Short mmCIF file of C-alpha atoms in Angstrom, two decimals:
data_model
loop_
_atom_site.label_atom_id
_atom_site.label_comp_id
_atom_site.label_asym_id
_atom_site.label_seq_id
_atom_site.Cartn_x
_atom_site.Cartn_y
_atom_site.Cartn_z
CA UNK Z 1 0.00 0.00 0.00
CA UNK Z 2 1.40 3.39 -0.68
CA UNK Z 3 0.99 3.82 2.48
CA UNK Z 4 3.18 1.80 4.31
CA UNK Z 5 6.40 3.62 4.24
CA UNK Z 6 5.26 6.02 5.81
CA UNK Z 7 3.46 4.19 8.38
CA UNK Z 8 6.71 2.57 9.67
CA UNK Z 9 8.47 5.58 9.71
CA UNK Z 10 6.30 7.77 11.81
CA UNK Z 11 5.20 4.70 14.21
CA UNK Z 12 7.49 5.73 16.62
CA UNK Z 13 6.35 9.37 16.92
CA UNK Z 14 8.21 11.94 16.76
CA UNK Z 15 11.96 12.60 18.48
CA UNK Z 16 11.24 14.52 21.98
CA UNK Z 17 12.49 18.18 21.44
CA UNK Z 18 11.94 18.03 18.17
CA UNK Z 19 9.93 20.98 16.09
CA UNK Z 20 7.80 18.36 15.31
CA UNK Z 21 6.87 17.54 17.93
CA UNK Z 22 6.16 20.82 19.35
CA UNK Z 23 3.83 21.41 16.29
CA UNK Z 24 1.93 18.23 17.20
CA UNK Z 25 1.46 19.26 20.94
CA UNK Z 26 0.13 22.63 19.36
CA UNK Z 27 -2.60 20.76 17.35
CA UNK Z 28 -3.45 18.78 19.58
CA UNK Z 29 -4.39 21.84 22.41
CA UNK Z 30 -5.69 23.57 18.95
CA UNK Z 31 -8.11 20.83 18.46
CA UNK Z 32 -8.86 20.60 22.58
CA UNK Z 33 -10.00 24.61 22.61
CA UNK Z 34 -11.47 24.42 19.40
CA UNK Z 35 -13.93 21.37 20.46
CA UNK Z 36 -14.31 22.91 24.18
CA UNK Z 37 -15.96 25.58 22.09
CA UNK Z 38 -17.95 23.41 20.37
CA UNK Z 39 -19.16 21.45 22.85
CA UNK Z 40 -21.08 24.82 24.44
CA UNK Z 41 -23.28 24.49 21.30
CA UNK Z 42 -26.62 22.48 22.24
CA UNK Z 43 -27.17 20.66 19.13
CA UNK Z 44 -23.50 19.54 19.82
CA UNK Z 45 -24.68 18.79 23.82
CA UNK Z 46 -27.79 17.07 21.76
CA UNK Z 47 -25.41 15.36 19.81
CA UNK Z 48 -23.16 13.70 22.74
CA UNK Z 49 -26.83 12.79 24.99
CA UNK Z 50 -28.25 10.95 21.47
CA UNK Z 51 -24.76 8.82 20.84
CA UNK Z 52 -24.92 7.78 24.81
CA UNK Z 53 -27.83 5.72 24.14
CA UNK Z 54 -25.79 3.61 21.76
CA UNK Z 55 -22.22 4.02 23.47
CA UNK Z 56 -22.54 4.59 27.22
CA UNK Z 57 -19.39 4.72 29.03
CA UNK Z 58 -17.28 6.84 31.47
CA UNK Z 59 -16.02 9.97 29.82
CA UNK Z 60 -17.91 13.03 30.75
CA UNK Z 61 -18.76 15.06 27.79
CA UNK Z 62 -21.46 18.08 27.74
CA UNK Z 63 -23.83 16.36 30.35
CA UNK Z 64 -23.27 12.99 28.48
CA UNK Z 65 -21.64 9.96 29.58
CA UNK Z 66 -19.86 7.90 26.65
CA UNK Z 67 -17.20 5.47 25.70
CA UNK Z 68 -14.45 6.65 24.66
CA UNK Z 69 -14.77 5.96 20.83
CA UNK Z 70 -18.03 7.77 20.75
CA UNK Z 71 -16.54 10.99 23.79
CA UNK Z 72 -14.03 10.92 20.41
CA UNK Z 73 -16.78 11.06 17.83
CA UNK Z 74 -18.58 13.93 19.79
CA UNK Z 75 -15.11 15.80 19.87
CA UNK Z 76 -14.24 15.65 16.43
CA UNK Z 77 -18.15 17.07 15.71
CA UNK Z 78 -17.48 19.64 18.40
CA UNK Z 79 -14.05 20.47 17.33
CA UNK Z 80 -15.55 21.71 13.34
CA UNK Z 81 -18.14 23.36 14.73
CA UNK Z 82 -16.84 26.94 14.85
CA UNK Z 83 -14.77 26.35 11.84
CA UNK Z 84 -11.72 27.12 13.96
CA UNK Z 85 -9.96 24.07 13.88
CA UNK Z 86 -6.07 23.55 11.55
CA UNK Z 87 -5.97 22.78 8.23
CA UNK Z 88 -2.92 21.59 5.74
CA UNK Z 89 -3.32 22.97 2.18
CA UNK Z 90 -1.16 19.69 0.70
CA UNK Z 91 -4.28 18.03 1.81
CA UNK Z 92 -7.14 19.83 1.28
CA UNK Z 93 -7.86 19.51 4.37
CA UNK Z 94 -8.04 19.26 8.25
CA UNK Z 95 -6.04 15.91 8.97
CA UNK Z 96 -5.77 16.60 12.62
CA UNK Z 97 -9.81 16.68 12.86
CA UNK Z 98 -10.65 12.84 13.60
CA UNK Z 99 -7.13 12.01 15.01
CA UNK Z 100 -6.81 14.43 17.71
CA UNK Z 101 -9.87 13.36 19.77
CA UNK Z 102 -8.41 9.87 20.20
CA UNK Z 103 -5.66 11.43 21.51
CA UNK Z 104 -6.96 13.46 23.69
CA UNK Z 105 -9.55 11.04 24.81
CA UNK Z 106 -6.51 8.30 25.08
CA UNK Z 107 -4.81 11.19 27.39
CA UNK Z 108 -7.84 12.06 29.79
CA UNK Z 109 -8.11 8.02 30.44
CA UNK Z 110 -4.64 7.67 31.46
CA UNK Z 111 -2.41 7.31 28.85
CA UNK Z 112 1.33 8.24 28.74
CA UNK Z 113 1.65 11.32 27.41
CA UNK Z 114 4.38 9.98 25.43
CA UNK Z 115 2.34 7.19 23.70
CA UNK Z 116 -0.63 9.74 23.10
CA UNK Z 117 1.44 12.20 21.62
CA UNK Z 118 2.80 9.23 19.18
CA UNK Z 119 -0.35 7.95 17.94
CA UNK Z 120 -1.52 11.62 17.26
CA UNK Z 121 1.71 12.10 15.13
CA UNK Z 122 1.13 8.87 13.39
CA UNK Z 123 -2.48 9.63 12.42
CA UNK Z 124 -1.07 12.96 11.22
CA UNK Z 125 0.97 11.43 8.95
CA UNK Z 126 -1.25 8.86 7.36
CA UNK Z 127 -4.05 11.23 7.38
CA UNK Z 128 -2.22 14.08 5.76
CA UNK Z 129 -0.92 11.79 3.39
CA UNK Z 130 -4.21 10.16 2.42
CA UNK Z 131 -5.84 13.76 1.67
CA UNK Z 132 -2.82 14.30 -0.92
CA UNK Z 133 -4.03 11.42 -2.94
CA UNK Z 134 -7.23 11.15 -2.14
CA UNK Z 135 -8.92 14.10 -4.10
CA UNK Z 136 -12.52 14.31 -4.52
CA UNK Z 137 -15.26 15.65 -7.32
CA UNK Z 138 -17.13 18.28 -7.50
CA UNK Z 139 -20.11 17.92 -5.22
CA UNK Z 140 -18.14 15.91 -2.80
CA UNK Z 141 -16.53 17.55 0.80
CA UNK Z 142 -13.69 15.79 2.29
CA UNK Z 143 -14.66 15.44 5.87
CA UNK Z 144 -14.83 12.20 7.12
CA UNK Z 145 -13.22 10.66 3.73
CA UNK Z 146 -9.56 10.15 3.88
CA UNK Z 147 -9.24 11.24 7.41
CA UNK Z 148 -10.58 7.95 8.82
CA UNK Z 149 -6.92 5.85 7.61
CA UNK Z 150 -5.58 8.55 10.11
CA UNK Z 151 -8.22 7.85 12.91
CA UNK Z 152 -7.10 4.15 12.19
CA UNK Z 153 -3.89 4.61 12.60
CA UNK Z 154 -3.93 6.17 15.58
CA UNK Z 155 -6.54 3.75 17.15
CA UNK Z 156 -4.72 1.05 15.94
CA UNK Z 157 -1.44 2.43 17.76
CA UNK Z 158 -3.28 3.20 20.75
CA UNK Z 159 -4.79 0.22 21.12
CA UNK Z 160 -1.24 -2.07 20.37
CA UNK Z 161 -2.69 -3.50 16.97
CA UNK Z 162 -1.11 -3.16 13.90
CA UNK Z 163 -1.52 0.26 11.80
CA UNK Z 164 -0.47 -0.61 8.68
CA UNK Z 165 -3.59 -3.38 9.06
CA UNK Z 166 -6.00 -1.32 10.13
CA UNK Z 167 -5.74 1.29 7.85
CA UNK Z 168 -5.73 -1.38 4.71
CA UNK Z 169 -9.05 -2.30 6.57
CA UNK Z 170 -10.14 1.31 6.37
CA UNK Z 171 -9.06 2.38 2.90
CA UNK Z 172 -11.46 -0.57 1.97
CA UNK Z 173 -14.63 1.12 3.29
CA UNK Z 174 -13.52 5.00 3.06
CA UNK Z 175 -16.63 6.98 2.67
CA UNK Z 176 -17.27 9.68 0.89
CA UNK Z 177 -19.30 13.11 1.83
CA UNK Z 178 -21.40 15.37 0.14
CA UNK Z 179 -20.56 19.48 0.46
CA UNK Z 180 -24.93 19.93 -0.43
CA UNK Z 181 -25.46 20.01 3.68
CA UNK Z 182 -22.82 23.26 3.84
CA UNK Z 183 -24.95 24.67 0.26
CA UNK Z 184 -28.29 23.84 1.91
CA UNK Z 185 -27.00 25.90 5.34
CA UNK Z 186 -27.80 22.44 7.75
CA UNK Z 187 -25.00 21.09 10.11
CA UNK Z 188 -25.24 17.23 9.23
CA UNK Z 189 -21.95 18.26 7.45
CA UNK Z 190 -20.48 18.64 11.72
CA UNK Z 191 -21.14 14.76 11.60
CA UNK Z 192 -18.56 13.57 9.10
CA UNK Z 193 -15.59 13.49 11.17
CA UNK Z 194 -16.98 11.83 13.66
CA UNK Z 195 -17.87 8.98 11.19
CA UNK Z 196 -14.16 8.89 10.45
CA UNK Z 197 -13.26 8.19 14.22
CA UNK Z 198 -16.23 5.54 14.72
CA UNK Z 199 -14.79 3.94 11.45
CA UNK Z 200 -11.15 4.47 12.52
CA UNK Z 201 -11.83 2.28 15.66
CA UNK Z 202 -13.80 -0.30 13.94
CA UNK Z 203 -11.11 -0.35 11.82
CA UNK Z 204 -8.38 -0.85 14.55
CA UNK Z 205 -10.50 -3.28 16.51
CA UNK Z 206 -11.04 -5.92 13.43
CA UNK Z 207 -6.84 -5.69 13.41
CA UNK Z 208 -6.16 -6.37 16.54
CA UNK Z 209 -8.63 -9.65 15.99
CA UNK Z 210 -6.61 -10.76 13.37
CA UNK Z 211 -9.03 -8.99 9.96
CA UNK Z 212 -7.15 -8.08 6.86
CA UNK Z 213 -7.35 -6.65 3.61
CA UNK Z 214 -5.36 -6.17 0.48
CA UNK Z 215 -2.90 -3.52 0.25
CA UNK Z 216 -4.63 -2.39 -3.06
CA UNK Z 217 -8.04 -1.28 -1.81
CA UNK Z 218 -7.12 2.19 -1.44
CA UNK Z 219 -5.78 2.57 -5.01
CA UNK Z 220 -9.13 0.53 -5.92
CA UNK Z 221 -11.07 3.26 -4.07
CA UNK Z 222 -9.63 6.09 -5.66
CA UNK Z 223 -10.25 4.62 -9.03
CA UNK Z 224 -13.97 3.30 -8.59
CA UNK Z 225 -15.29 5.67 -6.07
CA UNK Z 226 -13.20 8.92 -7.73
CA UNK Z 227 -12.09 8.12 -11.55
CA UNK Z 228 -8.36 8.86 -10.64
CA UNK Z 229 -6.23 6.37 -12.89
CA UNK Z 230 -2.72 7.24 -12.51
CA UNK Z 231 -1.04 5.93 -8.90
CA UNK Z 232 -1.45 8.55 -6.54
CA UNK Z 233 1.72 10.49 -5.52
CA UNK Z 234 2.36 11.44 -1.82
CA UNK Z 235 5.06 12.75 0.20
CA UNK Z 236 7.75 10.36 1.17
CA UNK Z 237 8.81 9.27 4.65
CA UNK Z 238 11.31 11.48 6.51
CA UNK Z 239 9.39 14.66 6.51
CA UNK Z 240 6.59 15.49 9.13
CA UNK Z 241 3.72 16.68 7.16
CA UNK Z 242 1.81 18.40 10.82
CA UNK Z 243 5.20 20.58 10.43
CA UNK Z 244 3.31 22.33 7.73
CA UNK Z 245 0.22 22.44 9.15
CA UNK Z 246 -1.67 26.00 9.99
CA UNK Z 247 -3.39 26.78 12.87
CA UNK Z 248 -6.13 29.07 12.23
CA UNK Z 249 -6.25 32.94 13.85
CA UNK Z 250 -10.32 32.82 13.92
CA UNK Z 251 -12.99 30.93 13.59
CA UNK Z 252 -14.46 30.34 9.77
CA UNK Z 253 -13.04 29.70 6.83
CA UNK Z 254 -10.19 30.65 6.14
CA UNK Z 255 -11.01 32.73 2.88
CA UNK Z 256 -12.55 35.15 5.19
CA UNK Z 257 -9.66 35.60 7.90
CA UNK Z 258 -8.72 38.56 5.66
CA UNK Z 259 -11.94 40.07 5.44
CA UNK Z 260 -11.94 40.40 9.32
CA UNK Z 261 -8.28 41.28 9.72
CA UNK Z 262 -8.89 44.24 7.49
CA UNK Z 263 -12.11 44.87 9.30
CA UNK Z 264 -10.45 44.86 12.83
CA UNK Z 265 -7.55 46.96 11.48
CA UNK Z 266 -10.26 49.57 10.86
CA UNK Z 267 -12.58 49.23 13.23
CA UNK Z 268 -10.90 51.68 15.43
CA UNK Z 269 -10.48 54.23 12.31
CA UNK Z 270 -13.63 54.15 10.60
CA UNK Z 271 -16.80 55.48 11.98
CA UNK Z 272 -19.07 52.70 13.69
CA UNK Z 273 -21.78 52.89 11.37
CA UNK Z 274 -20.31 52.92 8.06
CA UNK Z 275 -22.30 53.52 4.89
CA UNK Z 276 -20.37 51.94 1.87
CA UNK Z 277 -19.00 49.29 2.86
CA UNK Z 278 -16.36 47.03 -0.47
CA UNK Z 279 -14.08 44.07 -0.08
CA UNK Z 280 -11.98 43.28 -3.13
CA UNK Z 281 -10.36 39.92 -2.39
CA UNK Z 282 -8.57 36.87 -4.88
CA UNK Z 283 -11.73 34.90 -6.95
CA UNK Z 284 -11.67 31.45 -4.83
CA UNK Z 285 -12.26 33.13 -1.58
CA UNK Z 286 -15.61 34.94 -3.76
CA UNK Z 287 -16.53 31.19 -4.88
CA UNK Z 288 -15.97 29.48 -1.95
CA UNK Z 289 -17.85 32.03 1.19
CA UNK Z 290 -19.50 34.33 -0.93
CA UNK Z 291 -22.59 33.17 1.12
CA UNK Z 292 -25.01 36.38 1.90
CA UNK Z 293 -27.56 37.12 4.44
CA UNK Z 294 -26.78 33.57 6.07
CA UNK Z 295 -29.60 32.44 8.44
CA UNK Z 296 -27.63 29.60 9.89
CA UNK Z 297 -24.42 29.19 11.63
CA UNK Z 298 -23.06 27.03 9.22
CA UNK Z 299 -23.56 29.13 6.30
CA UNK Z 300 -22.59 32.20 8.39
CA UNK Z 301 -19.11 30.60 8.82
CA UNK Z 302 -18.66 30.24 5.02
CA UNK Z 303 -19.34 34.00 3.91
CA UNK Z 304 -16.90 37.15 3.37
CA UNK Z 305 -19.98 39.56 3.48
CA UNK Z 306 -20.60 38.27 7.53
CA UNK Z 307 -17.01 37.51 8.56
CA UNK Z 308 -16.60 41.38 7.71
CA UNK Z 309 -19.86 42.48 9.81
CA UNK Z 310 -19.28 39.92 13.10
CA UNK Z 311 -15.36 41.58 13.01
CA UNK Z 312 -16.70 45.07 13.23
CA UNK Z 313 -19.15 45.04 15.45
CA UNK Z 314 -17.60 42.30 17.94
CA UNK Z 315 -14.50 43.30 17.84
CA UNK Z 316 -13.30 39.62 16.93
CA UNK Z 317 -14.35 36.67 14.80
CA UNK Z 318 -14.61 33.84 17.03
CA UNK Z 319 -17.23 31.49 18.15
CA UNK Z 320 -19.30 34.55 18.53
CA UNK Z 321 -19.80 35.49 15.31
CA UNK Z 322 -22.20 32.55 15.15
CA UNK Z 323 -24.38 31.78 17.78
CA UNK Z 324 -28.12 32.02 17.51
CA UNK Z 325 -27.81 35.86 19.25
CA UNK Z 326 -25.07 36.93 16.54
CA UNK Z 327 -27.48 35.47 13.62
CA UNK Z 328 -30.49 37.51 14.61
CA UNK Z 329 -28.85 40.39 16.03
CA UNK Z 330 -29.94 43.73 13.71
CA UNK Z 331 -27.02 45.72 13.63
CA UNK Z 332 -24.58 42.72 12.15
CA UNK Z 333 -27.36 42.19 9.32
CA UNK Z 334 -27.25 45.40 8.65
CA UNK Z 335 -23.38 45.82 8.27
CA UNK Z 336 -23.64 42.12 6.23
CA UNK Z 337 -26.08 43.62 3.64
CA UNK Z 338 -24.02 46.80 3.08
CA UNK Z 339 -21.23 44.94 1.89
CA UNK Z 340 -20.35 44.80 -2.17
CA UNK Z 341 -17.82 42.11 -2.99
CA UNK Z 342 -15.68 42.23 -5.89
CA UNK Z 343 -12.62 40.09 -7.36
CA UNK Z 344 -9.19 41.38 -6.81
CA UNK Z 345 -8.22 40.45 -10.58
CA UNK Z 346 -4.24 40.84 -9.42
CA UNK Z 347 -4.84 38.61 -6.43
CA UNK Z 348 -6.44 36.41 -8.47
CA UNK Z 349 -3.84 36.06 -11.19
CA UNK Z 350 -1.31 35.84 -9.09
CA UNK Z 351 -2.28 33.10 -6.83
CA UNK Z 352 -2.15 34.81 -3.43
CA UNK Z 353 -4.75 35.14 -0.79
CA UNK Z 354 -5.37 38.84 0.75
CA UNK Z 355 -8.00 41.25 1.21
CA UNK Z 356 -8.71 45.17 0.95
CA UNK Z 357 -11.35 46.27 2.72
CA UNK Z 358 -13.21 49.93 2.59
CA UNK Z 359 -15.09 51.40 4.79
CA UNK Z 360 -16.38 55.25 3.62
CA UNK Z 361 -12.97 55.67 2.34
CA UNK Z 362 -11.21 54.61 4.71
CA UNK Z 363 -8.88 51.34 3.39
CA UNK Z 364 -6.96 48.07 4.89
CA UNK Z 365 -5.08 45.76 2.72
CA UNK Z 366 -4.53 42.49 4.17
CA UNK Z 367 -1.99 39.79 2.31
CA UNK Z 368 -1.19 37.82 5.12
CA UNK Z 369 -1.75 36.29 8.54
CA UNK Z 370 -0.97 34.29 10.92
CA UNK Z 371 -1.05 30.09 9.62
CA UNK Z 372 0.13 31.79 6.01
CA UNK Z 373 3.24 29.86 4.43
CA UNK Z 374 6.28 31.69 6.54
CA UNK Z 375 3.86 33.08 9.21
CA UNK Z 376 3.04 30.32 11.44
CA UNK Z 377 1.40 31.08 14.54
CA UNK Z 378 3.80 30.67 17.65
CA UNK Z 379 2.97 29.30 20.56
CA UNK Z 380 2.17 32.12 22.96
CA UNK Z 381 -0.36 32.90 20.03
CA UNK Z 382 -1.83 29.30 19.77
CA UNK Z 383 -2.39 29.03 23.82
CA UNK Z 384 -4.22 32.53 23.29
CA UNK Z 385 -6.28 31.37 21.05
CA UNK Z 386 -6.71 28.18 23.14
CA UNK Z 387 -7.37 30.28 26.68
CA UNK Z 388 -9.84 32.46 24.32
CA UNK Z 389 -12.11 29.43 23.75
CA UNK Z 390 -11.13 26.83 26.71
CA UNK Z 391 -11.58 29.57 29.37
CA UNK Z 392 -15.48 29.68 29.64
CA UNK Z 393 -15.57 26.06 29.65
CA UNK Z 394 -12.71 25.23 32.18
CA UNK Z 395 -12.31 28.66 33.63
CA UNK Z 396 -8.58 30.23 34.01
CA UNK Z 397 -7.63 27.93 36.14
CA UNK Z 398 -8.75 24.69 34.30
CA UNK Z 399 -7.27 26.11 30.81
CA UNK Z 400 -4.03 26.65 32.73
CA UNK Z 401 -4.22 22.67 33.80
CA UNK Z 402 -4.67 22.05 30.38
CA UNK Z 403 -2.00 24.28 28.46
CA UNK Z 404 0.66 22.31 30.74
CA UNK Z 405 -0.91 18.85 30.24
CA UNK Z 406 -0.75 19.17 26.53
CA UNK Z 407 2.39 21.44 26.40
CA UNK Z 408 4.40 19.80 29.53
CA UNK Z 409 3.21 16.49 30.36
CA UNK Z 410 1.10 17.53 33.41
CA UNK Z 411 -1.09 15.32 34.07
CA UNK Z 412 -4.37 15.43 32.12
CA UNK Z 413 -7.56 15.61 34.37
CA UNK Z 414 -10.56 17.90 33.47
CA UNK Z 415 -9.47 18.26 29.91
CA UNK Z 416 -13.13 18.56 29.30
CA UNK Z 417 -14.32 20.69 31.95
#
């Protein structure tokens, strides 16, 4: 399988000290604020109470108690839900998203930080590596696709079965998801990556009772289930893929990070009530969140025209920006339906993200931010971010436990509040 190089390579995690695996402890507290945000939403808290009826168990998540695979599941649900969560642009994708829940889950039930931090690495890896090749159609969103070989990996490695078995058991059966929930403005689309982790254990358990399958399926998948007919081509072993990985400054998509850069950078230069309101930015971002007047949270996270409003009236674009308050407050709908988009042809044409906002005049060009190619976020920025969304879950206190659980080995009680 073309994945098996790298499976044997990263199976022993990453060397201690090593940049990589600093990047990996910052994903994995990246994914642990992101989901403690999450999990504040109800239909998230509906989420984890519905799954305990088929998965009881011992870890305490949002009122429910679950088992771990399905405290995972709820996580990875929880951890999309605010669109705040990394992303690597080799893969098209968040590879972290399934992967990091077991971790973490793995972690809050006792084990070695070491071992945890491993299996996270190795998901990483597979994951990331998976998304490369595994590149879908046009109607098709890659949530819970590819990412379950990760969630197998790591499940697999967690559990002592074999990796490289369980994820030829999972690149068998790899799903794939449709983008028409995200275009229709419903949330089933928050489901997907928790499919990947419930398929990622399934996967992990039938290796460690012995299951196999042939090392071809995944290049068999590609071709039925996608049309691709030349052998996919991923990054060899020796490299650490998560190295690359962004973490992101906001919540959203990222096409609209900046949209509300600009709009913070004038927020305290423009009048608070502007009149003409334009954003020029490159033609993908336009495509991609050029949603208007969103009436649900989900579509709200995918539109320029709203990342702009939340930014100047909150002051932020965080989890915020789409609550069930933010979506029917007046004053944000108006600023949303003041705002004229327009391409940046130059942007375009070149190939680089930015944004130039104007408000009455007054101008801010953004062309880059923090997660960009050679302006990754550092660490006291990441556990900002993290504190921003842990804290009214955990408190100051509890965030604090969890920044030096995930950081420095502390031990790792109350990661989820």
């Amino acid at each position: 399988m073309i994945l098996d190089a790298a499976i044997a390579w990263a199976l022993p995690g990453p060397p201690e000290g090593s940049a990589a695996a600093a990047k990996a402890r910052l994903l994995l507290l990246d994914s642990l604020g992101c989901a403690l945000a999450g999990l504040g939403h109800p239909r998230v808290a509906a989420f984890a109470g519905a799954m305990q009826g088929a998965f009881p168990g011992t870890v305490a998540l949002a009122g429910a108690r679950l088992a771990p695979g399905a405290a995972a599941a709820v996580l990875a649900a929880a951890t999309c839900w605010d669109e705040a969560n990394e992303g690597l642009a080799r893969a098209h994708g968040r590879p972290a998203l399934p992967v990091a829940p077991l971790a973490l889950v793995a972690r809050a039930n006792g084990t070695a930080p070491r071992d945890a931090l491993a299996a996270f690495a190795l998901g990483y890896e597979v994951a990331a590596r998976a998304g490369e090749a595994w590149r879908i159609r046009p109607g098709m969103h890659v949530d819970g696709s590819w990412h379950s070989l990760g969630a197998a990996a790591c499940a697999a490695r967690l559990a002592g079965a074999d990796p490289a078995r369980a994820v030829r058991l999972a690149a068998c059966q790899i799903p794939f998801a449709l983008y028409a929930p995200i275009a229709a403005g419903m949330d089933g689309r928050n489901s997907y990556p928790g499919h990947a982790v419930l398929l990622g254990h399934l996967a992990a358990a039938a290796a460690a009772a012995g299951m196999d399958a042939p090392a071809t399926g995944f290049e068999e998948a590609r071709r039925l289930a996608l049309g691709h007919e030349v052998p996919a081509a991923v990054a060899p072993p020796g490299a650490w893929l998560l190295e690359e990985a962004y973490l992101k400054p906001f919540a959203g998509v990222r096409h609209a990070h900046y949209a509300a850069a600009a709009a913070l950078a004038l927020r305290g230069r423009a009048g608070a009530d502007p009149r003409r309101i334009t954003l020029s930015t490159y033609a993908e971002a336009l495509r991609y969140a050029g949603n208007r007047a969103p009436r649900a949270a989900i579509a709200a996270q995918f539109s320029l025209s709203w990342a702009v409003a939340a930014a100047l009236v909150q002051g932020d674009l965080g989890p915020a920006a789409y609550t069930d308050a933010a979506l029917a407050d007046p004053r944000l709908r108006a600023l949303e339906a003041r705002v004229e988009l327009a391409e940046d042809a130059a942007l375009t044409q070149a190939g680089r993200r930015g944004a130039t906002l104007t408000l009455d005049g007054e101008s801010a060009t953004i062309t880059g931010i923090a997660g960009d190619p050679g302006q990754p976020m550092t660490e006291a920025e990441a556990v900002a971010k993290f504190t921003r969304l842990a804290a009214p879950a955990l408190g100051a206190a509890g965030a604090a436990r969890a920044i030096a659980a995930l950081l420095a080995d502390a031990p790792a009680e109350g990661l989820f509040g």
